[in-house]
CSV table of C-alpha atoms in Angstrom, one decimal:
chain,number,residue,atom,x,y,z
A,1336,MET,CA,-0.1,-0.2,-0.3
A,1337,GLU,CA,1.2,3.8,-1.5
A,1338,PRO,CA,1.3,6.3,1.5
A,1339,LYS,CA,-1.2,8.5,-0.2
A,1340,ASP,CA,-3.5,5.5,0.4
A,1341,ASP,CA,-2.4,5.2,3.8
A,1342,ALA,CA,-3.3,9.0,4.2
A,1343,VAL,CA,-6.3,9.2,3.2
A,1344,ARG,CA,-7.8,6.2,4.6
A,1345,VAL,CA,-6.5,8.0,8.1
A,1346,LEU,CA,-8.7,10.3,7.3
A,1347,ALA,CA,-11.6,7.7,6.1
A,1348,GLN,CA,-12.1,6.3,9.4
A,1349,ARG,CA,-11.5,10.3,10.9
A,1350,LEU,CA,-14.0,11.3,9.7
A,1351,LYS,CA,-16.1,8.4,9.8
A,1352,SER,CA,-15.2,8.8,13.8
A,1353,LEU,CA,-16.8,12.0,13.7
A,1354,ARG,CA,-19.8,11.7,13.2
A,1355,THR,CA,-20.4,7.5,14.6
A,1356,ARG,CA,-17.7,8.3,18.0
A,1357,ARG,CA,-18.0,12.5,18.5
A,1358,TRP,CA,-20.5,12.5,21.1
A,1359,PRO,CA,-21.4,9.7,23.3
A,1360,GLY,CA,-25.1,8.0,23.2
A,1361,VAL,CA,-26.2,10.3,20.2
A,1362,LYS,CA,-26.9,8.9,17.0
A,1363,ILE,CA,-25.3,10.7,12.8
A,1364,THR,CA,-26.6,8.6,10.2
A,1365,GLN,CA,-25.2,9.6,6.7
A,1366,PRO,CA,-28.3,11.2,5.7
A,1367,MET,CA,-28.6,13.7,9.2
A,1368,LEU,CA,-25.3,14.4,8.1
A,1369,GLY,CA,-26.1,15.0,3.8
A,1370,GLU,CA,-29.1,17.2,5.4
A,1371,ALA,CA,-26.6,19.1,7.4
A,1372,LEU,CA,-23.5,20.0,5.3
A,1373,ALA,CA,-26.6,21.1,2.5
A,1374,ARG,CA,-25.8,24.0,0.6
A,1375,GLY,CA,-28.2,25.8,-1.3
A,1376,GLY,CA,-31.2,23.2,-0.4
A,1377,ARG,CA,-29.7,20.2,-2.0
A,1378,PRO,CA,-28.8,17.6,1.0
A,1379,LEU,CA,-24.6,15.8,0.3
A,1380,SER,CA,-26.3,12.2,-0.9
A,1381,SER,CA,-25.2,9.1,1.1
A,1382,GLY,CA,-23.1,7.9,-2.0
A,1383,LEU,CA,-21.6,10.6,-1.8
A,1384,ILE,CA,-20.4,10.1,2.3
A,1385,SER,CA,-19.6,7.0,2.9
A,1386,SER,CA,-17.1,7.3,-0.1
A,1387,TRP,CA,-15.7,10.0,2.4
A,1388,GLU,CA,-15.7,7.8,5.1
A,1389,SER,CA,-14.6,4.5,2.7
A,1390,ALA,CA,-12.4,1.5,4.6
A,1391,THR,CA,-11.3,0.3,0.8
A,1392,THR,CA,-11.7,2.8,-1.3
A,1393,PRO,CA,-12.1,6.1,0.5
A,1394,LYS,CA,-11.5,9.3,-1.5
A,1395,ALA,CA,-10.7,13.1,0.3
A,1396,PRO,CA,-13.6,16.0,0.3
A,1397,PRO,CA,-12.6,19.1,-1.9
A,1398,LEU,CA,-11.2,21.9,1.6
A,1399,ALA,CA,-14.2,24.2,1.7
A,1400,ARG,CA,-16.5,19.9,3.1
A,1401,LEU,CA,-13.3,19.8,5.6
A,1402,ASP,CA,-14.3,23.9,6.7
A,1403,ASP,CA,-18.4,22.0,7.2
A,1404,TYR,CA,-16.8,19.2,9.7
A,1405,ALA,CA,-14.8,21.0,12.0
A,1406,THR,CA,-17.4,23.6,12.9
A,1407,LEU,CA,-20.3,21.5,13.1
A,1408,PHE,CA,-18.3,18.6,15.2
A,1409,CYS,CA,-16.8,21.8,17.2
A,1410,THR,CA,-19.8,21.8,19.8
A,1411,GLN,CA,-22.6,19.7,21.0
A,1412,ARG,CA,-24.9,22.6,19.9
A,1413,SER,CA,-25.1,21.6,16.4
A,1414,ILE,CA,-27.3,18.9,17.6
A,1415,GLN,CA,-30.9,19.6,19.1
A,1416,ASP,CA,-34.4,17.7,18.9
A,1417,GLY,CA,-32.7,15.0,17.5
A,1418,GLU,CA,-31.8,17.8,14.4
A,1419,LEU,CA,-27.7,17.8,13.2
A,1420,ARG,CA,-27.6,21.9,11.5
A,1421,LEU,CA,-24.5,23.4,10.5
A,1422,LEU,CA,-24.5,26.9,13.5
A,1423,PRO,CA,-23.2,29.7,11.8
A,1424,VAL,CA,-19.7,30.7,12.6
A,1425,SER,CA,-20.3,34.2,13.9
A,1426,GLU,CA,-22.6,32.3,16.2
A,1427,LEU,CA,-19.3,30.1,18.1
A,1428,THR,CA,-18.4,30.8,21.9
A,1429,GLY,CA,-14.6,31.7,22.0
A,1430,GLU,CA,-14.2,27.5,22.5
A,1431,GLU,CA,-16.0,26.7,19.8
A,1432,LEU,CA,-13.8,28.3,17.7
A,1433,ALA,CA,-10.3,27.5,18.9
A,1434,GLU,CA,-12.0,23.6,19.3
A,1435,ARG,CA,-13.2,24.4,15.3
A,1436,GLY,CA,-9.1,25.0,14.9
A,1437,ARG,CA,-8.0,22.7,16.4
A,1438,ILE,CA,-10.3,20.0,14.5
A,1439,ARG,CA,-9.8,21.7,11.2
A,1440,ALA,CA,-6.4,21.6,11.4
A,1441,ASP,CA,-6.4,18.1,12.1
A,1442,LEU,CA,-8.0,17.5,8.9
A,1443,VAL,CA,-6.7,19.7,7.0
A,1444,SER,CA,-3.1,17.6,7.7
A,1445,LEU,CA,-4.4,14.9,6.7
A,1446,ARG,CA,-6.0,15.7,3.6
A,1447,ASN,CA,-2.9,17.5,3.5
A,1448,ASP,CA,-0.6,14.0,3.4
A,1449,THR,CA,-2.9,13.1,-0.1
A,1450,LEU,CA,-2.0,16.0,-2.2
A,1451,HIS,CA,0.5,14.0,-4.1
A,1452,GLU,CA,-2.6,11.6,-5.5
A,1453,PRO,CA,-2.5,11.8,-8.5
A,1454,ALA,CA,-5.1,13.7,-10.6
A,1455,SER,CA,-8.7,11.7,-11.4
A,1456,PRO,CA,-12.5,12.2,-12.0
A,1457,THR,CA,-13.2,10.8,-8.5
A,1458,ALA,CA,-12.9,14.2,-7.3
A,1459,ASN,CA,-14.1,17.0,-8.0
A,1460,PRO,CA,-12.0,17.6,-11.9
A,1461,TRP,CA,-11.7,21.2,-10.2
A,1462,ASP,CA,-8.9,19.8,-7.0
A,1463,PHE,CA,-6.1,18.6,-8.9
A,1464,ARG,CA,-4.7,17.2,-5.2
A,1465,ASP,CA,-1.3,17.8,-6.6
A,1466,ASP,CA,0.7,20.9,-6.4
A,1467,ARG,CA,1.9,21.9,-9.9
A,1468,PRO,CA,0.8,24.9,-11.3
A,1469,ILE,CA,-2.4,25.7,-12.7
A,1470,THR,CA,-2.7,28.1,-16.1
A,1471,ILE,CA,-5.6,29.1,-16.8
A,1472,ILE,CA,-6.0,30.2,-20.6
A,1473,CYS,CA,-8.2,32.7,-21.4
A,1474,GLY,CA,-9.3,34.0,-25.3
A,1475,SER,CA,-8.8,37.7,-25.8
A,1476,LEU,CA,-10.2,40.6,-26.8
A,1477,PRO,CA,-10.3,41.9,-29.9
A,1478,ALA,CA,-9.2,45.3,-30.4
A,1479,ASP,CA,-13.2,46.5,-32.5
A,1480,LEU,CA,-14.8,45.1,-29.0
A,1481,THR,CA,-12.9,47.0,-26.7
A,1482,GLU,CA,-12.5,50.4,-28.4
A,1483,SER,CA,-15.0,52.7,-26.2
A,1484,LEU,CA,-12.4,51.3,-23.2
A,1485,LYS,CA,-9.7,52.5,-25.2
A,1486,LYS,CA,-8.6,54.6,-22.3
A,1487,TYR,CA,-8.3,51.5,-19.6
A,1488,VAL,CA,-6.4,49.0,-22.6
A,1489,ASP,CA,-3.7,51.1,-23.8
A,1490,PRO,CA,-0.8,49.6,-21.8
A,1491,ASP,CA,0.5,53.4,-21.6
A,1492,ASP,CA,-2.7,55.2,-19.6
A,1493,PRO,CA,-2.3,55.7,-15.9
A,1494,ASP,CA,-6.3,54.3,-15.5
A,1495,TYR,CA,-4.6,51.1,-17.6
A,1496,MET,CA,-6.6,47.9,-16.5
A,1497,GLU,CA,-5.2,44.4,-17.4
A,1498,LEU,CA,-8.1,42.2,-17.3
A,1499,TYR,CA,-10.3,44.7,-19.4
A,1500,THR,CA,-8.7,43.2,-22.3
A,1501,TYR,CA,-9.4,39.4,-21.4
A,1502,ALA,CA,-12.6,37.6,-23.1
A,1503,ASP,CA,-14.6,35.8,-20.3
A,1504,ILE,CA,-13.9,37.2,-17.7
A,1505,ASP,CA,-16.8,36.2,-15.3
A,1506,ALA,CA,-15.6,32.8,-15.8
A,1507,LEU,CA,-12.2,34.1,-14.8
A,1508,PHE,CA,-12.7,35.4,-11.5
A,1509,GLU,CA,-15.3,32.6,-10.8
A,1510,LEU,CA,-12.8,30.1,-11.1
A,1511,HIS,CA,-9.7,31.8,-10.5
A,1512,GLY,CA,-10.6,31.9,-6.8
A,1513,HIS,CA,-12.0,28.1,-6.9
A,1514,LEU,CA,-9.0,26.7,-7.4
A,1515,ARG,CA,-7.0,29.1,-5.1
A,1516,ALA,CA,-9.2,27.3,-2.2
A,1517,LEU,CA,-9.1,23.7,-3.3
A,1518,ASN,CA,-5.7,23.3,-4.6
A,1519,PRO,CA,-3.3,25.3,-1.7
A,1520,ALA,CA,0.1,23.7,-2.8
A,1521,SER,CA,-0.5,24.8,-6.0
A,1522,THR,CA,0.7,28.4,-8.0
A,1523,VAL,CA,-2.5,29.4,-9.7
A,1524,ARG,CA,-2.5,32.0,-12.2
A,1525,ALA,CA,-4.3,33.3,-16.0
A,1526,ARG,CA,-2.7,34.1,-19.0
A,1527,ARG,CA,-4.8,36.1,-22.4
A,1528,VAL,CA,-4.2,32.9,-25.4
A,1529,ASP,CA,-2.0,36.3,-27.1
A,1530,THR,CA,0.4,36.1,-23.8
A,1531,VAL,CA,1.2,32.4,-23.0
A,1532,SER,CA,4.3,31.1,-23.1
A,1533,PRO,CA,4.4,27.2,-24.9
A,1534,THR,CA,7.2,25.8,-22.1
A,1535,GLU,CA,5.8,27.5,-19.0
A,1536,ASP,CA,2.7,27.7,-19.3
A,1537,PHE,CA,1.4,24.3,-20.6
A,1538,ALA,CA,3.7,22.8,-17.5
A,1539,GLY,CA,0.6,21.8,-14.8
A,1540,HIS,CA,-2.5,21.2,-16.0
A,1541,VAL,CA,-4.5,23.9,-18.2
A,1542,VAL,CA,-8.0,25.3,-18.3
A,1543,LEU,CA,-9.4,26.0,-22.2
A,1544,LEU,CA,-12.0,29.2,-21.0
A,1545,GLY,CA,-14.0,30.5,-24.2
A,1546,GLY,CA,-14.1,29.4,-26.7
A,1547,VAL,CA,-13.2,28.9,-30.7
A,1548,ASP,CA,-13.7,32.2,-31.8
A,1549,PHE,CA,-11.2,34.5,-29.2
A,1550,ASN,CA,-9.6,31.2,-27.9
A,1551,PRO,CA,-7.0,30.5,-30.5
A,1552,ARG,CA,-5.9,27.3,-28.5
A,1553,THR,CA,-9.3,26.0,-28.0
A,1554,ALA,CA,-9.5,25.8,-31.5
A,1555,ASP,CA,-6.5,23.8,-32.1
A,1556,VAL,CA,-7.3,21.1,-29.5
A,1557,LEU,CA,-10.9,21.0,-30.8
A,1558,ALA,CA,-8.9,20.4,-34.3
A,1559,ASP,CA,-7.5,16.7,-32.7
A,1560,PRO,CA,-10.0,14.0,-35.3
A,1561,GLU,CA,-9.8,12.7,-32.6
A,1562,MET,CA,-12.5,15.0,-30.6
A,1563,PRO,CA,-16.0,14.1,-30.9
A,1564,VAL,CA,-17.4,18.0,-30.9
A,1565,LYS,CA,-16.7,20.9,-33.1
A,1566,GLN,CA,-17.6,24.5,-31.7
A,1567,VAL,CA,-18.8,26.4,-35.0
A,1568,ALA,CA,-18.9,30.2,-34.8
A,1569,GLU,CA,-19.1,31.7,-38.7
A,1570,TRP,CA,-21.6,34.6,-36.9
A,1571,ARG,CA,-22.8,36.0,-39.6
A,1572,ALA,CA,-23.9,33.0,-41.8
A,1573,GLY,CA,-25.6,31.9,-39.0
A,1574,ARG,CA,-24.2,28.8,-38.4
A,1575,VAL,CA,-23.1,28.6,-35.1
A,1576,TYR,CA,-24.0,25.5,-32.3
A,1577,PHE,CA,-21.5,23.2,-31.1
A,1578,GLU,CA,-21.3,19.8,-33.7
A,1579,VAL,CA,-21.7,15.9,-33.3
A,1580,GLY,CA,-21.5,13.8,-35.9
A,1581,ASP,CA,-24.9,15.0,-37.4
A,1582,GLU,CA,-26.3,16.8,-34.2
A,1583,HIS,CA,-25.7,20.1,-34.0
A,1584,TYR,CA,-26.6,22.2,-31.0
A,1585,PRO,CA,-27.1,25.5,-31.3
A,1586,PRO,CA,-27.9,27.9,-28.4
A,1587,THR,CA,-31.7,29.3,-27.7
A,1588,LEU,CA,-32.2,33.3,-29.0
A,1589,GLU,CA,-35.8,35.2,-28.9
A,1590,THR,CA,-36.6,39.4,-30.0
A,1591,GLY,CA,-36.9,41.0,-27.3
A,1592,ALA,CA,-39.6,44.3,-27.3
A,1593,ASP,CA,-37.2,46.5,-28.9
A,1594,GLY,CA,-36.3,44.3,-31.0
A,1595,ARG,CA,-32.8,42.8,-29.9
A,1596,GLU,CA,-31.7,39.1,-29.9
A,1597,ILE,CA,-31.9,37.7,-25.8
A,1598,LEU,CA,-30.5,35.0,-24.9
A,1599,VAL,CA,-32.1,32.3,-22.9
A,1600,GLU,CA,-30.6,29.4,-23.7
A,1601,ASP,CA,-27.1,29.4,-23.8
A,1602,VAL,CA,-25.2,25.3,-24.9
A,1603,ALA,CA,-21.8,24.6,-23.4
A,1604,HIS,CA,-18.9,22.2,-23.6
A,1605,PHE,CA,-16.9,20.7,-20.6
A,1606,TYR,CA,-13.9,18.5,-20.9
A,1607,ARG,CA,-11.6,16.8,-19.2
A,1608,GLY,CA,-8.4,14.8,-20.5
A,1609,PRO,CA,-4.5,14.3,-20.2
A,1610,ASN,CA,-2.0,17.2,-21.1
A,1611,PRO,CA,-0.9,16.5,-24.0
A,1612,LEU,CA,2.8,19.1,-23.7
A,1613,TYR,CA,3.0,17.2,-20.4
A,1614,GLN,CA,3.3,14.0,-18.7
A,1615,SER,CA,0.8,13.4,-15.2
A,1616,GLY,CA,-1.2,17.5,-16.3
A,1617,THR,CA,-4.6,17.6,-17.2
A,1618,LEU,CA,-6.3,19.6,-19.8
A,1619,THR,CA,-9.7,21.1,-19.3
A,1620,MET,CA,-12.1,23.1,-21.4
A,1621,CYS,CA,-15.0,25.1,-20.3
A,1622,ASN,CA,-16.4,26.6,-23.9
A,1623,GLY,CA,-19.7,28.2,-24.3
A,1624,MET,CA,-21.1,29.5,-27.6
A,1625,PHE,CA,-21.7,33.0,-25.7
A,1626,GLY,CA,-19.7,34.3,-22.7
A,1627,ARG,CA,-22.8,32.8,-20.5
A,1628,GLY,CA,-22.6,29.5,-21.5
A,1629,THR,CA,-18.6,29.1,-21.0
A,1630,LEU,CA,-19.6,30.9,-16.6
A,1631,GLY,CA,-22.8,27.4,-16.8
A,1632,ALA,CA,-19.3,25.1,-17.6
A,1633,VAL,CA,-17.6,26.5,-14.8
A,1634,ARG,CA,-20.5,27.1,-12.2
A,1635,ALA,CA,-21.4,23.0,-13.2
A,1636,LEU,CA,-18.5,22.5,-10.3
A,1637,THR,CA,-18.3,25.8,-8.4
A,1638,ASP,CA,-21.8,26.3,-6.9
A,1639,PRO,CA,-21.7,25.6,-4.3
A,1640,ALA,CA,-25.7,24.3,-4.2
A,1641,LEU,CA,-24.6,22.2,-7.3
A,1642,ALA,CA,-20.9,21.2,-7.7
A,1643,ASP,CA,-20.8,18.0,-4.6
A,1644,ALA,CA,-23.6,16.4,-7.3
A,1645,ASN,CA,-22.2,17.5,-10.2
A,1646,SER,CA,-18.5,15.8,-9.6
A,1647,GLU,CA,-20.6,13.0,-8.3
A,1648,TYR,CA,-22.2,12.1,-11.1
A,1649,LEU,CA,-19.5,12.0,-13.5
A,1650,ASN,CA,-17.7,9.7,-11.4
A,1651,THR,CA,-20.3,7.9,-12.2
A,1652,ARG,CA,-21.0,7.7,-15.8
A,1653,PHE,CA,-17.0,7.9,-16.7
A,1654,ALA,CA,-15.2,6.0,-14.4
A,1655,GLY,CA,-12.4,5.3,-15.1
A,1656,GLU,CA,-11.9,7.1,-18.7
A,1657,GLU,CA,-8.8,9.2,-19.2
A,1658,SER,CA,-10.8,11.3,-21.7
A,1659,PHE,CA,-14.6,13.2,-21.6
A,1660,SER,CA,-16.6,15.5,-22.5
A,1661,LEU,CA,-20.7,17.0,-22.1
A,1662,ILE,CA,-22.6,19.7,-23.8
A,1663,THR,CA,-24.6,21.1,-21.7
A,1664,ARG,CA,-27.9,23.3,-22.0
A,1665,VAL,CA,-26.8,26.2,-19.6
A,1666,LEU,CA,-30.4,28.5,-18.9
A,1667,VAL,CA,-30.2,32.5,-18.8
A,1668,MET,CA,-33.4,34.4,-17.2
A,1669,GLY,CA,-32.8,38.2,-16.9
A,1670,GLY,CA,-29.4,38.0,-17.9
A,1671,ALA,CA,-28.5,35.7,-15.0
A,1672,VAL,CA,-27.0,32.8,-16.0
A,1673,LEU,CA,-28.6,28.8,-14.0
A,1674,THR,CA,-25.9,26.4,-12.9
A,1675,PRO,CA,-27.1,23.8,-14.8
A,1676,ASP,CA,-27.2,19.9,-12.9
A,1677,TRP,CA,-26.2,17.5,-14.9
A,1678,ARG,CA,-28.4,14.9,-12.6
A,1679,LEU,CA,-31.8,16.1,-15.5
A,1680,ALA,CA,-31.5,14.1,-18.6
A,1681,ARG,CA,-32.7,17.4,-20.7
A,1682,ASN,CA,-30.0,19.5,-19.1
A,1683,VAL,CA,-26.7,17.1,-20.7
A,1684,LEU,CA,-27.1,17.2,-24.6
A,1685,HIS,CA,-24.7,14.6,-26.1
A,1686,GLU,CA,-21.8,12.6,-23.7
A,1687,TRP,CA,-18.6,11.6,-24.9
A,1688,PRO,CA,-17.2,8.8,-24.6
A,1689,GLU,CA,-21.3,6.7,-25.3
A,1690,ALA,CA,-22.6,4.7,-21.7
A,1691,ALA,CA,-22.1,1.5,-22.6
A,1692,GLY,CA,-24.9,-0.7,-23.6
C-alpha cells in the first residue's frame, strides 16, 4: 500500500469517527450529515459521504467540506431535538472556535498528506490533489470590441486595467478563486492567449476558457481528429453551434420588445483529458457559444449548491475514463446564468464516451 493510500484511509477513518463517536450516546447517520451539510437546499447524498468514509476506496473531500465538518463537530449545540444543523461560524463561542480550529487543522493536515494522489475524475475536477501549477488560458478580446474602453486597455494609460482585455472575465473570476481554495499547494495563474508561454504555461494543469472565436488554443484542441465535438462559430453565416457528427446543438435566442436578440439558453462544452504537452498534467476546457455558456460550464463544478452533485455524476458516469466530455444546456433568466444540474437528463445534450449498453 502506498503512503498516499494510507493517508486517505486515515482521513476517512477520522471523518467516520467524528460522525459515529464524537458524542457518546448520539447517533448521527449519513443522511443526517448530508442534510446538515446541504448547500442551496440540496443535501449531500449518502453515497458521497460513504466515499469519504470508505475503508477500501476512500476519496478525500474538498477543503471547503472539511471546514464544514470542523464547524459542525466543534460543538454539541450542532444537534438539537435529534436534528443536526450547521451553525454559522459567527454564532460560535470562543471555546467552540478554538475547538473548530483544532479539528480543522487535524483534517487539513491529513488531507494535505493525500495531495500527491494523481488527478482523477472521481474527485471534483477542479481539485487536482497535487502541487503542480495551474494555468487558466483565456481568449483575448479583439481591438474592435475594446474600442470604447480604449483608455483602460492602453498599457501606456495610467488607468490601464489588464482584465478588460480578457474574454470571459466572469468565468475567469469565478474559477480563479475556486482553484486557489481547492489547491492550496499549487500556483494558480491566469494568462491571455496571446501572452502564453508554450514552455512555462503549459506545464502542469491547463484550463482553456472560452470558445474558438476568441481562444485559438480551444480551436487547436477541437481540431484534433480524435475529438468528437466541434464548435462552429460562423456568426455572419448564422452557423453557431456545437457539432457531433450530424447533430447540431445551437443556443436559443428570442427577439425582445425592442427588437434586440435576447439569449435565453446557451450551450456549453466541458472537456477533461490529459495534457498533451506535460506528462501527468491535465487539460480542461470550458467553452460556450456565448460567455454565459462558458460561465455555466465553470459553475457546474464551483456552485456550492450543485458542485458536489455534479462531481458525483461525473464520477459515476465517466469512472475510469482518461478523457471525457459533456455538452450541456445553460439557461439564462433575466440575464443571469442558472447553474446546470447534470443529474437532469434534459440538461445533458451529449456525452462522450457514450454510455455502455
